[in-house]
Every structure is written in structure tokens, then in C-alpha cells.
Amino acid sequence: MFQTIDKLAVEQLKYALAGVEDNVWSLFAEDGPMRMYTRQIEDEGGLPVDPLKATHSVEGVTALEFMHYFYDARYKMLWDHTLEAMSVVEHISPDSVVLHQKHKTVWPAAPRESLFVSHIRRVDEHKRDGAHDLYIVCNRDVQRADVPLGSSSSVRVGLTVSMICETIVKDPHLHRKLTRDDVKCNIIYVSQVHPGGWVPTAALRHVYKKEYPKFLRTFTEFVKKNVKEKPVSI
């Protein structure tokens, strides 16, 4: 399992840090510093599996803090409003876990579940000039015989999702304790989801173009609210 996770982290880091070419990616959402891009791709059966890429910048938060709330399963039900239920299947190691999620059903689609491994690591060897650090969280679907579908009508979603985050310390020569005003984090989020069973293509694309920006805004506000009164963790 370690080799699989390690390969996933390396692949996703390279993919996330690659540029957004104008002729390949199209911008579909813009809100302050947040930009969201997509490409229209369908699988062999005609199901939409559009990859998504988002860039964002958040003042007053470090990469470690942002990633802590994204990775830690204890918080998922508090910020991910698409979830009906979530459970930890296995703690593989301090930086890797297998999660099982049941998603709220959106008519007329079948109930959907996701089963995936989630991994977090610090990857400073890939950080850009001027960045204090660089972290990645990557998630990919897995199959396990000990986690059956919740019902005969349920569908298991395929997914590859990664979030990459760097901290910028605005004045790296400060010789005092950092405050929220001294830091910001830059975020790259990449996602490709296979819906599993049938879904109406146009409706799915309409939903994700509305829901992805909503997710990133909601999660950002959740993190900012939770770190506001706490000392900077870096």
C-alpha cells in the first residue's frame, strides 16, 4: 500500500503544479482570488469525467492549518455538506487513512458512496522560491471486500482528488512571533470524479459548476473561523 500511496502523491503533485494552458482548460468560475477551470472529457460509455483545477489564495492561514482541516476525518461532516455519513475504515499510518463516505442523493441519480485512501505529506523539496513550505493531501478510490455497498441501488464513485498548499510568510526576516497578518496560503485543488452509474450529463455539469466553487468557499470560511483565535501553526 505504501508504494501505491507514494506513487499517487508524486503523480498528483506533478499534475497539480503543471500550468493551466488556455487551449486545454476553460475558466468557469471566478470569485476574488479563486479561479476554477475544467476540461470536458467523457469516458467510453459517454459519462462525463471532467477534470477540475482550482487556484485560490487565503489570507491569515498557513498551509499546515488549511491541510489539517481538509485531511482530518473528524471535521469532514462539519464542512462537507454533500455528506450523509462518513466513517474511518482503517488508520494505515499517521499520514494515511481509508475513509468511507455516503453522499446525499440528488434525484434522479442513484445513491452514491465513495471509498478512498487519503494521504498527507510535506513536500518542501518541490516548493517554489519565496514559499515557506509545501503540503499535499491526495485521495484516490480503492476497493475492499470488507466494505460492501450500503444498498443494492447504491453506486460507488471513482475519484482522484488532491489539494496542494504553500505558506507565504510576507516578511521572512521577522524576528518575532508570527501573527495572522504575516501569513497567507496559496492553494491548488485538482479533482477528477467518475460518477459510477448513469447520470444526466448536462445536469451533472451544471451541478458541479455550482457546487465546486461553493465547496471551496465554504471550506475556506470553515478554516478561517476555526483558526481565528488560535496562534499561528506553521
PDB file of C-alpha atoms in Angstrom:
ATOM      1  CA  MET A   1       0.000   0.000   0.000  1.00  0.00           C
ATOM      2  CA  PHE A   2       2.852   2.404   0.783  1.00  0.00           C
ATOM      3  CA  GLN A   3       4.244   2.142  -2.766  1.00  0.00           C
ATOM      4  CA  THR A   4       0.785   2.848  -4.208  1.00  0.00           C
ATOM      5  CA  ILE A   5       0.313   5.892  -1.964  1.00  0.00           C
ATOM      6  CA  ASP A   6       3.816   7.179  -2.670  1.00  0.00           C
ATOM      7  CA  LYS A   7       3.313   6.884  -6.439  1.00  0.00           C
ATOM      8  CA  LEU A   8      -0.055   8.646  -6.161  1.00  0.00           C
ATOM      9  CA  ALA A   9       1.455  11.551  -4.202  1.00  0.00           C
ATOM     10  CA  VAL A  10       4.284  12.035  -6.714  1.00  0.00           C
ATOM     11  CA  GLU A  11       1.922  11.846  -9.723  1.00  0.00           C
ATOM     12  CA  GLN A  12      -0.622  14.221  -8.224  1.00  0.00           C
ATOM     13  CA  LEU A  13       1.990  16.745  -7.166  1.00  0.00           C
ATOM     14  CA  LYS A  14       3.382  16.897 -10.693  1.00  0.00           C
ATOM     15  CA  TYR A  15      -0.114  17.151 -12.196  1.00  0.00           C
ATOM     16  CA  ALA A  16      -1.278  19.868  -9.790  1.00  0.00           C
ATOM     17  CA  LEU A  17       1.804  22.040 -10.239  1.00  0.00           C
ATOM     18  CA  ALA A  18       1.562  21.960 -14.051  1.00  0.00           C
ATOM     19  CA  GLY A  19       0.175  25.130 -15.642  1.00  0.00           C
ATOM     20  CA  VAL A  20      -3.359  25.753 -16.869  1.00  0.00           C
ATOM     21  CA  GLU A  21      -2.971  26.016 -20.638  1.00  0.00           C
ATOM     22  CA  ASP A  22      -5.536  28.271 -22.276  1.00  0.00           C
ATOM     23  CA  ASN A  23      -6.218  25.858 -25.130  1.00  0.00           C
ATOM     24  CA  VAL A  24      -6.882  22.917 -22.798  1.00  0.00           C
ATOM     25  CA  TRP A  25      -8.588  24.353 -19.711  1.00  0.00           C
ATOM     26  CA  SER A  26     -11.548  26.735 -19.656  1.00  0.00           C
ATOM     27  CA  LEU A  27     -12.266  29.111 -16.763  1.00  0.00           C
ATOM     28  CA  PHE A  28     -15.786  28.568 -15.396  1.00  0.00           C
ATOM     29  CA  ALA A  29     -15.787  30.325 -12.013  1.00  0.00           C
ATOM     30  CA  GLU A  30     -14.063  33.364 -10.563  1.00  0.00           C
ATOM     31  CA  ASP A  31     -14.521  34.803  -7.079  1.00  0.00           C
ATOM     32  CA  GLY A  32     -11.874  37.159  -5.666  1.00  0.00           C
ATOM     33  CA  PRO A  33      -8.573  35.246  -5.797  1.00  0.00           C
ATOM     34  CA  MET A  34     -10.319  31.943  -6.598  1.00  0.00           C
ATOM     35  CA  ARG A  35     -10.222  30.588 -10.166  1.00  0.00           C
ATOM     36  CA  MET A  36     -11.790  27.329 -11.315  1.00  0.00           C
ATOM     37  CA  TYR A  37     -11.008  25.609 -14.601  1.00  0.00           C
ATOM     38  CA  THR A  38     -12.323  22.472 -16.290  1.00  0.00           C
ATOM     39  CA  ARG A  39     -11.994  20.328 -19.399  1.00  0.00           C
ATOM     40  CA  GLN A  40     -14.893  18.390 -20.902  1.00  0.00           C
ATOM     41  CA  ILE A  41     -13.988  14.692 -21.063  1.00  0.00           C
ATOM     42  CA  GLU A  42     -16.253  11.645 -21.312  1.00  0.00           C
ATOM     43  CA  ASP A  43     -15.419   8.003 -20.669  1.00  0.00           C
ATOM     44  CA  GLU A  44     -16.041   5.201 -23.167  1.00  0.00           C
ATOM     45  CA  GLY A  45     -19.661   4.964 -22.083  1.00  0.00           C
ATOM     46  CA  GLY A  46     -20.279   8.683 -22.543  1.00  0.00           C
ATOM     47  CA  LEU A  47     -20.258   9.544 -18.833  1.00  0.00           C
ATOM     48  CA  PRO A  48     -18.759  12.950 -18.006  1.00  0.00           C
ATOM     49  CA  VAL A  49     -15.453  12.647 -16.109  1.00  0.00           C
ATOM     50  CA  ASP A  50     -14.360  16.282 -16.457  1.00  0.00           C
ATOM     51  CA  PRO A  51     -11.145  17.082 -14.578  1.00  0.00           C
ATOM     52  CA  LEU A  52     -11.263  20.214 -12.460  1.00  0.00           C
ATOM     53  CA  LYS A  53      -8.474  22.515 -11.344  1.00  0.00           C
ATOM     54  CA  ALA A  54      -8.800  25.413  -8.917  1.00  0.00           C
ATOM     55  CA  THR A  55      -6.355  28.012  -7.628  1.00  0.00           C
ATOM     56  CA  HIS A  56      -7.029  30.071  -4.527  1.00  0.00           C
ATOM     57  CA  SER A  57      -5.252  32.286  -2.001  1.00  0.00           C
ATOM     58  CA  VAL A  58      -6.314  32.755   1.621  1.00  0.00           C
ATOM     59  CA  GLU A  59      -5.018  35.447   3.976  1.00  0.00           C
ATOM     60  CA  GLY A  60      -4.243  34.717   7.626  1.00  0.00           C
ATOM     61  CA  VAL A  61      -3.972  30.929   7.315  1.00  0.00           C
ATOM     62  CA  THR A  62      -0.964  28.618   6.876  1.00  0.00           C
ATOM     63  CA  ALA A  63      -0.722  25.584   4.609  1.00  0.00           C
ATOM     64  CA  LEU A  64      -0.453  23.278   7.622  1.00  0.00           C
ATOM     65  CA  GLU A  65      -3.675  24.671   9.096  1.00  0.00           C
ATOM     66  CA  PHE A  66      -5.593  24.518   5.809  1.00  0.00           C
ATOM     67  CA  MET A  67      -4.484  20.934   5.175  1.00  0.00           C
ATOM     68  CA  HIS A  68      -5.137  19.828   8.755  1.00  0.00           C
ATOM     69  CA  TYR A  69      -8.830  20.592   8.367  1.00  0.00           C
ATOM     70  CA  PHE A  70      -9.003  19.087   4.869  1.00  0.00           C
ATOM     71  CA  TYR A  71      -7.300  15.813   5.828  1.00  0.00           C
ATOM     72  CA  ASP A  72      -8.583  15.145   9.351  1.00  0.00           C
ATOM     73  CA  ALA A  73     -11.712  12.983   9.205  1.00  0.00           C
ATOM     74  CA  ARG A  74     -13.076  14.493  12.433  1.00  0.00           C
ATOM     75  CA  TYR A  75     -14.032  17.676  10.600  1.00  0.00           C
ATOM     76  CA  LYS A  76     -15.441  16.349   7.317  1.00  0.00           C
ATOM     77  CA  MET A  77     -19.095  16.270   8.353  1.00  0.00           C
ATOM     78  CA  LEU A  78     -18.768  19.858   9.614  1.00  0.00           C
ATOM     79  CA  TRP A  79     -17.745  21.382   6.281  1.00  0.00           C
ATOM     80  CA  ASP A  80     -18.749  18.914   3.534  1.00  0.00           C
ATOM     81  CA  HIS A  81     -22.487  19.383   3.187  1.00  0.00           C
ATOM     82  CA  THR A  82     -22.771  16.750   0.429  1.00  0.00           C
ATOM     83  CA  LEU A  83     -22.174  14.002   3.010  1.00  0.00           C
ATOM     84  CA  GLU A  84     -24.890  11.967   4.665  1.00  0.00           C
ATOM     85  CA  ALA A  85     -22.464   9.783   6.631  1.00  0.00           C
ATOM     86  CA  MET A  86     -18.729   9.176   6.964  1.00  0.00           C
ATOM     87  CA  SER A  87     -16.633   6.529   8.696  1.00  0.00           C
ATOM     88  CA  VAL A  88     -12.956   5.708   9.109  1.00  0.00           C
ATOM     89  CA  VAL A  89     -12.326   2.214   7.737  1.00  0.00           C
ATOM     90  CA  GLU A  90      -8.630   1.975   8.607  1.00  0.00           C
ATOM     91  CA  HIS A  91      -5.820   4.104  10.006  1.00  0.00           C
ATOM     92  CA  ILE A  92      -2.956   2.832   7.842  1.00  0.00           C
ATOM     93  CA  SER A  93      -0.380   5.177   9.389  1.00  0.00           C
ATOM     94  CA  PRO A  94      -0.311   8.659  10.978  1.00  0.00           C
ATOM     95  CA  ASP A  95      -0.388  10.181   7.470  1.00  0.00           C
ATOM     96  CA  SER A  96      -2.698   7.731   5.638  1.00  0.00           C
ATOM     97  CA  VAL A  97      -6.280   6.641   6.235  1.00  0.00           C
ATOM     98  CA  VAL A  98      -9.096   4.836   4.389  1.00  0.00           C
ATOM     99  CA  LEU A  99     -12.486   6.591   4.512  1.00  0.00           C
ATOM    100  CA  HIS A 100     -15.986   5.502   3.504  1.00  0.00           C
ATOM    101  CA  GLN A 101     -18.480   8.254   2.681  1.00  0.00           C
ATOM    102  CA  LYS A 102     -22.176   8.180   1.833  1.00  0.00           C
ATOM    103  CA  HIS A 103     -23.296  11.159  -0.203  1.00  0.00           C
ATOM    104  CA  LYS A 104     -26.667  12.858  -0.150  1.00  0.00           C
ATOM    105  CA  THR A 105     -28.807  11.601  -3.006  1.00  0.00           C
ATOM    106  CA  VAL A 106     -29.635  14.032  -5.796  1.00  0.00           C
ATOM    107  CA  TRP A 107     -32.685  12.912  -7.770  1.00  0.00           C
ATOM    108  CA  PRO A 108     -32.844  11.268 -10.308  1.00  0.00           C
ATOM    109  CA  ALA A 109     -29.373   9.799  -9.721  1.00  0.00           C
ATOM    110  CA  ALA A 110     -28.814   6.666  -7.626  1.00  0.00           C
ATOM    111  CA  PRO A 111     -27.406   6.924  -4.072  1.00  0.00           C
ATOM    112  CA  ARG A 112     -23.636   7.309  -4.212  1.00  0.00           C
ATOM    113  CA  GLU A 113     -20.802   6.248  -1.941  1.00  0.00           C
ATOM    114  CA  SER A 114     -17.052   6.776  -2.027  1.00  0.00           C
ATOM    115  CA  LEU A 115     -14.331   4.566  -0.560  1.00  0.00           C
ATOM    116  CA  PHE A 116     -10.856   6.029  -0.774  1.00  0.00           C
ATOM    117  CA  VAL A 117      -7.394   6.256   0.702  1.00  0.00           C
ATOM    118  CA  SER A 118      -6.328   9.718   1.891  1.00  0.00           C
ATOM    119  CA  HIS A 119      -2.686  10.681   2.419  1.00  0.00           C
ATOM    120  CA  ILE A 120      -0.983  13.845   3.685  1.00  0.00           C
ATOM    121  CA  ARG A 121       2.693  14.780   3.437  1.00  0.00           C
ATOM    122  CA  ARG A 122       5.030  17.754   3.493  1.00  0.00           C
ATOM    123  CA  VAL A 123       6.915  18.136   0.202  1.00  0.00           C
ATOM    124  CA  ASP A 124       9.241  21.103   0.708  1.00  0.00           C
ATOM    125  CA  GLU A 125      11.626  19.764  -1.936  1.00  0.00           C
ATOM    126  CA  HIS A 126       9.053  20.905  -4.522  1.00  0.00           C
ATOM    127  CA  LYS A 127       8.221  24.302  -3.020  1.00  0.00           C
ATOM    128  CA  ARG A 128       8.588  27.474  -5.056  1.00  0.00           C
ATOM    129  CA  ASP A 129      11.038  30.275  -4.327  1.00  0.00           C
ATOM    130  CA  GLY A 130       9.544  32.500  -1.642  1.00  0.00           C
ATOM    131  CA  ALA A 131       7.350  29.784  -0.134  1.00  0.00           C
ATOM    132  CA  HIS A 132       7.883  28.674   3.457  1.00  0.00           C
ATOM    133  CA  ASP A 133       6.606  25.128   2.911  1.00  0.00           C
ATOM    134  CA  LEU A 134       4.502  22.897   0.658  1.00  0.00           C
ATOM    135  CA  TYR A 135       1.959  20.223   1.614  1.00  0.00           C
ATOM    136  CA  ILE A 136      -0.187  17.789  -0.355  1.00  0.00           C
ATOM    137  CA  VAL A 137      -3.273  15.774   0.524  1.00  0.00           C
ATOM    138  CA  CYS A 138      -4.230  13.209  -2.113  1.00  0.00           C
ATOM    139  CA  ASN A 139      -7.291  10.956  -2.220  1.00  0.00           C
ATOM    140  CA  ARG A 140      -7.951   8.031  -4.558  1.00  0.00           C
ATOM    141  CA  ASP A 141     -10.718   5.435  -4.650  1.00  0.00           C
ATOM    142  CA  VAL A 142      -9.908   1.894  -3.516  1.00  0.00           C
ATOM    143  CA  GLN A 143     -11.759  -1.404  -3.487  1.00  0.00           C
ATOM    144  CA  ARG A 144     -12.117  -3.541  -0.389  1.00  0.00           C
ATOM    145  CA  ALA A 145     -14.120  -6.709   0.123  1.00  0.00           C
ATOM    146  CA  ASP A 146     -14.820  -5.743   3.750  1.00  0.00           C
ATOM    147  CA  VAL A 147     -16.714  -2.569   2.756  1.00  0.00           C
ATOM    148  CA  PRO A 148     -19.752  -3.582   0.675  1.00  0.00           C
ATOM    149  CA  LEU A 149     -22.193  -1.126  -0.865  1.00  0.00           C
ATOM    150  CA  GLY A 150     -24.784   0.205   1.551  1.00  0.00           C
ATOM    151  CA  SER A 151     -27.708  -0.952  -0.609  1.00  0.00           C
ATOM    152  CA  SER A 152     -28.389  -2.752  -3.882  1.00  0.00           C
ATOM    153  CA  SER A 153     -29.231   0.573  -5.548  1.00  0.00           C
ATOM    154  CA  SER A 154     -26.046   2.355  -4.427  1.00  0.00           C
ATOM    155  CA  VAL A 155     -23.202   3.237  -6.789  1.00  0.00           C
ATOM    156  CA  ARG A 156     -19.522   3.534  -5.884  1.00  0.00           C
ATOM    157  CA  VAL A 157     -17.874   6.711  -7.178  1.00  0.00           C
ATOM    158  CA  GLY A 158     -14.377   6.709  -8.656  1.00  0.00           C
ATOM    159  CA  LEU A 159     -12.233   9.679  -7.657  1.00  0.00           C
ATOM    160  CA  THR A 160      -8.787  11.204  -7.672  1.00  0.00           C
ATOM    161  CA  VAL A 161      -8.653  14.423  -5.647  1.00  0.00           C
ATOM    162  CA  SER A 162      -5.649  16.402  -4.430  1.00  0.00           C
ATOM    163  CA  MET A 163      -5.063  19.636  -2.595  1.00  0.00           C
ATOM    164  CA  ILE A 164      -1.651  21.318  -2.622  1.00  0.00           C
ATOM    165  CA  CYS A 165      -0.944  24.190  -0.259  1.00  0.00           C
ATOM    166  CA  GLU A 166       2.009  26.516   0.337  1.00  0.00           C
ATOM    167  CA  THR A 167       2.554  29.082   3.089  1.00  0.00           C
ATOM    168  CA  ILE A 168       3.830  32.536   2.237  1.00  0.00           C
ATOM    169  CA  VAL A 169       5.392  34.459   5.129  1.00  0.00           C
ATOM    170  CA  LYS A 170       5.109  38.034   3.904  1.00  0.00           C
ATOM    171  CA  ASP A 171       8.318  39.145   5.634  1.00  0.00           C
ATOM    172  CA  PRO A 172      10.583  36.093   6.104  1.00  0.00           C
ATOM    173  CA  HIS A 173      13.080  38.180   8.105  1.00  0.00           C
ATOM    174  CA  LEU A 174      10.730  38.834  11.028  1.00  0.00           C
ATOM    175  CA  HIS A 175      12.257  38.121  14.441  1.00  0.00           C
ATOM    176  CA  ARG A 176       9.025  37.923  16.401  1.00  0.00           C
ATOM    177  CA  LYS A 177       6.123  35.545  16.797  1.00  0.00           C
ATOM    178  CA  LEU A 178       4.054  35.380  13.611  1.00  0.00           C
ATOM    179  CA  THR A 179       0.528  36.795  13.604  1.00  0.00           C
ATOM    180  CA  ARG A 180      -2.330  36.097  11.202  1.00  0.00           C
ATOM    181  CA  ASP A 181      -1.434  39.296   9.312  1.00  0.00           C
ATOM    182  CA  ASP A 182       2.003  37.860   8.495  1.00  0.00           C
ATOM    183  CA  VAL A 183       0.878  34.763   6.585  1.00  0.00           C
ATOM    184  CA  LYS A 184      -1.225  33.577   3.691  1.00  0.00           C
ATOM    185  CA  CYS A 185      -1.550  30.281   1.859  1.00  0.00           C
ATOM    186  CA  ASN A 186      -1.817  29.549  -1.840  1.00  0.00           C
ATOM    187  CA  ILE A 187      -3.923  26.557  -2.809  1.00  0.00           C
ATOM    188  CA  ILE A 188      -4.205  24.328  -5.861  1.00  0.00           C
ATOM    189  CA  TYR A 189      -7.079  21.843  -5.927  1.00  0.00           C
ATOM    190  CA  VAL A 190      -7.405  19.166  -8.611  1.00  0.00           C
ATOM    191  CA  SER A 191     -10.225  16.686  -8.944  1.00  0.00           C
ATOM    192  CA  GLN A 192     -11.482  14.044 -11.345  1.00  0.00           C
ATOM    193  CA  VAL A 193     -14.581  12.090 -10.402  1.00  0.00           C
ATOM    194  CA  HIS A 194     -16.182   9.139 -12.189  1.00  0.00           C
ATOM    195  CA  PRO A 195     -19.870   9.153 -11.233  1.00  0.00           C
ATOM    196  CA  GLY A 196     -20.125   5.363 -11.386  1.00  0.00           C
ATOM    197  CA  GLY A 197     -23.622   4.753 -12.737  1.00  0.00           C
ATOM    198  CA  TRP A 198     -25.734   6.748 -15.156  1.00  0.00           C
ATOM    199  CA  VAL A 199     -26.178  10.475 -14.644  1.00  0.00           C
ATOM    200  CA  PRO A 200     -27.670  13.126 -16.954  1.00  0.00           C
ATOM    201  CA  THR A 201     -24.566  14.742 -18.459  1.00  0.00           C
ATOM    202  CA  ALA A 202     -25.846  18.312 -18.813  1.00  0.00           C
ATOM    203  CA  ALA A 203     -27.324  18.270 -15.305  1.00  0.00           C
ATOM    204  CA  LEU A 204     -24.101  16.917 -13.784  1.00  0.00           C
ATOM    205  CA  ARG A 205     -22.015  19.637 -15.429  1.00  0.00           C
ATOM    206  CA  HIS A 206     -24.469  22.288 -14.267  1.00  0.00           C
ATOM    207  CA  VAL A 207     -24.332  20.961 -10.691  1.00  0.00           C
ATOM    208  CA  TYR A 208     -20.542  20.754 -10.418  1.00  0.00           C
ATOM    209  CA  LYS A 209     -20.083  24.253 -11.839  1.00  0.00           C
ATOM    210  CA  LYS A 210     -22.235  25.484  -8.974  1.00  0.00           C
ATOM    211  CA  GLU A 211     -21.091  23.102  -6.221  1.00  0.00           C
ATOM    212  CA  TYR A 212     -17.295  23.200  -6.621  1.00  0.00           C
ATOM    213  CA  PRO A 213     -16.973  26.974  -6.017  1.00  0.00           C
ATOM    214  CA  LYS A 214     -19.452  26.635  -3.144  1.00  0.00           C
ATOM    215  CA  PHE A 215     -17.338  23.848  -1.604  1.00  0.00           C
ATOM    216  CA  LEU A 216     -14.098  25.845  -1.738  1.00  0.00           C
ATOM    217  CA  ARG A 217     -15.754  28.985  -0.328  1.00  0.00           C
ATOM    218  CA  THR A 218     -17.447  27.005   2.461  1.00  0.00           C
ATOM    219  CA  PHE A 219     -14.289  25.126   3.384  1.00  0.00           C
ATOM    220  CA  THR A 220     -12.188  28.313   3.378  1.00  0.00           C
ATOM    221  CA  GLU A 221     -14.624  30.054   5.731  1.00  0.00           C
ATOM    222  CA  PHE A 222     -14.675  26.981   7.981  1.00  0.00           C
ATOM    223  CA  VAL A 223     -10.871  27.027   8.298  1.00  0.00           C
ATOM    224  CA  LYS A 224     -10.664  30.795   8.877  1.00  0.00           C
ATOM    225  CA  LYS A 225     -13.327  30.615  11.581  1.00  0.00           C
ATOM    226  CA  ASN A 226     -11.524  27.752  13.347  1.00  0.00           C
ATOM    227  CA  VAL A 227      -8.042  29.300  13.359  1.00  0.00           C
ATOM    228  CA  LYS A 228      -9.076  32.897  14.065  1.00  0.00           C
ATOM    229  CA  GLU A 229      -8.437  32.884  17.819  1.00  0.00           C
ATOM    230  CA  LYS A 230      -5.590  30.355  17.741  1.00  0.00           C
ATOM    231  CA  PRO A 231      -1.837  31.004  17.500  1.00  0.00           C
ATOM    232  CA  VAL A 232      -0.331  30.551  14.032  1.00  0.00           C
ATOM    233  CA  SER A 233       0.627  26.915  13.401  1.00  0.00           C
ATOM    234  CA  ILE A 234       3.424  26.581  10.872  1.00  0.00           C
TER     235      ILE A 234
END
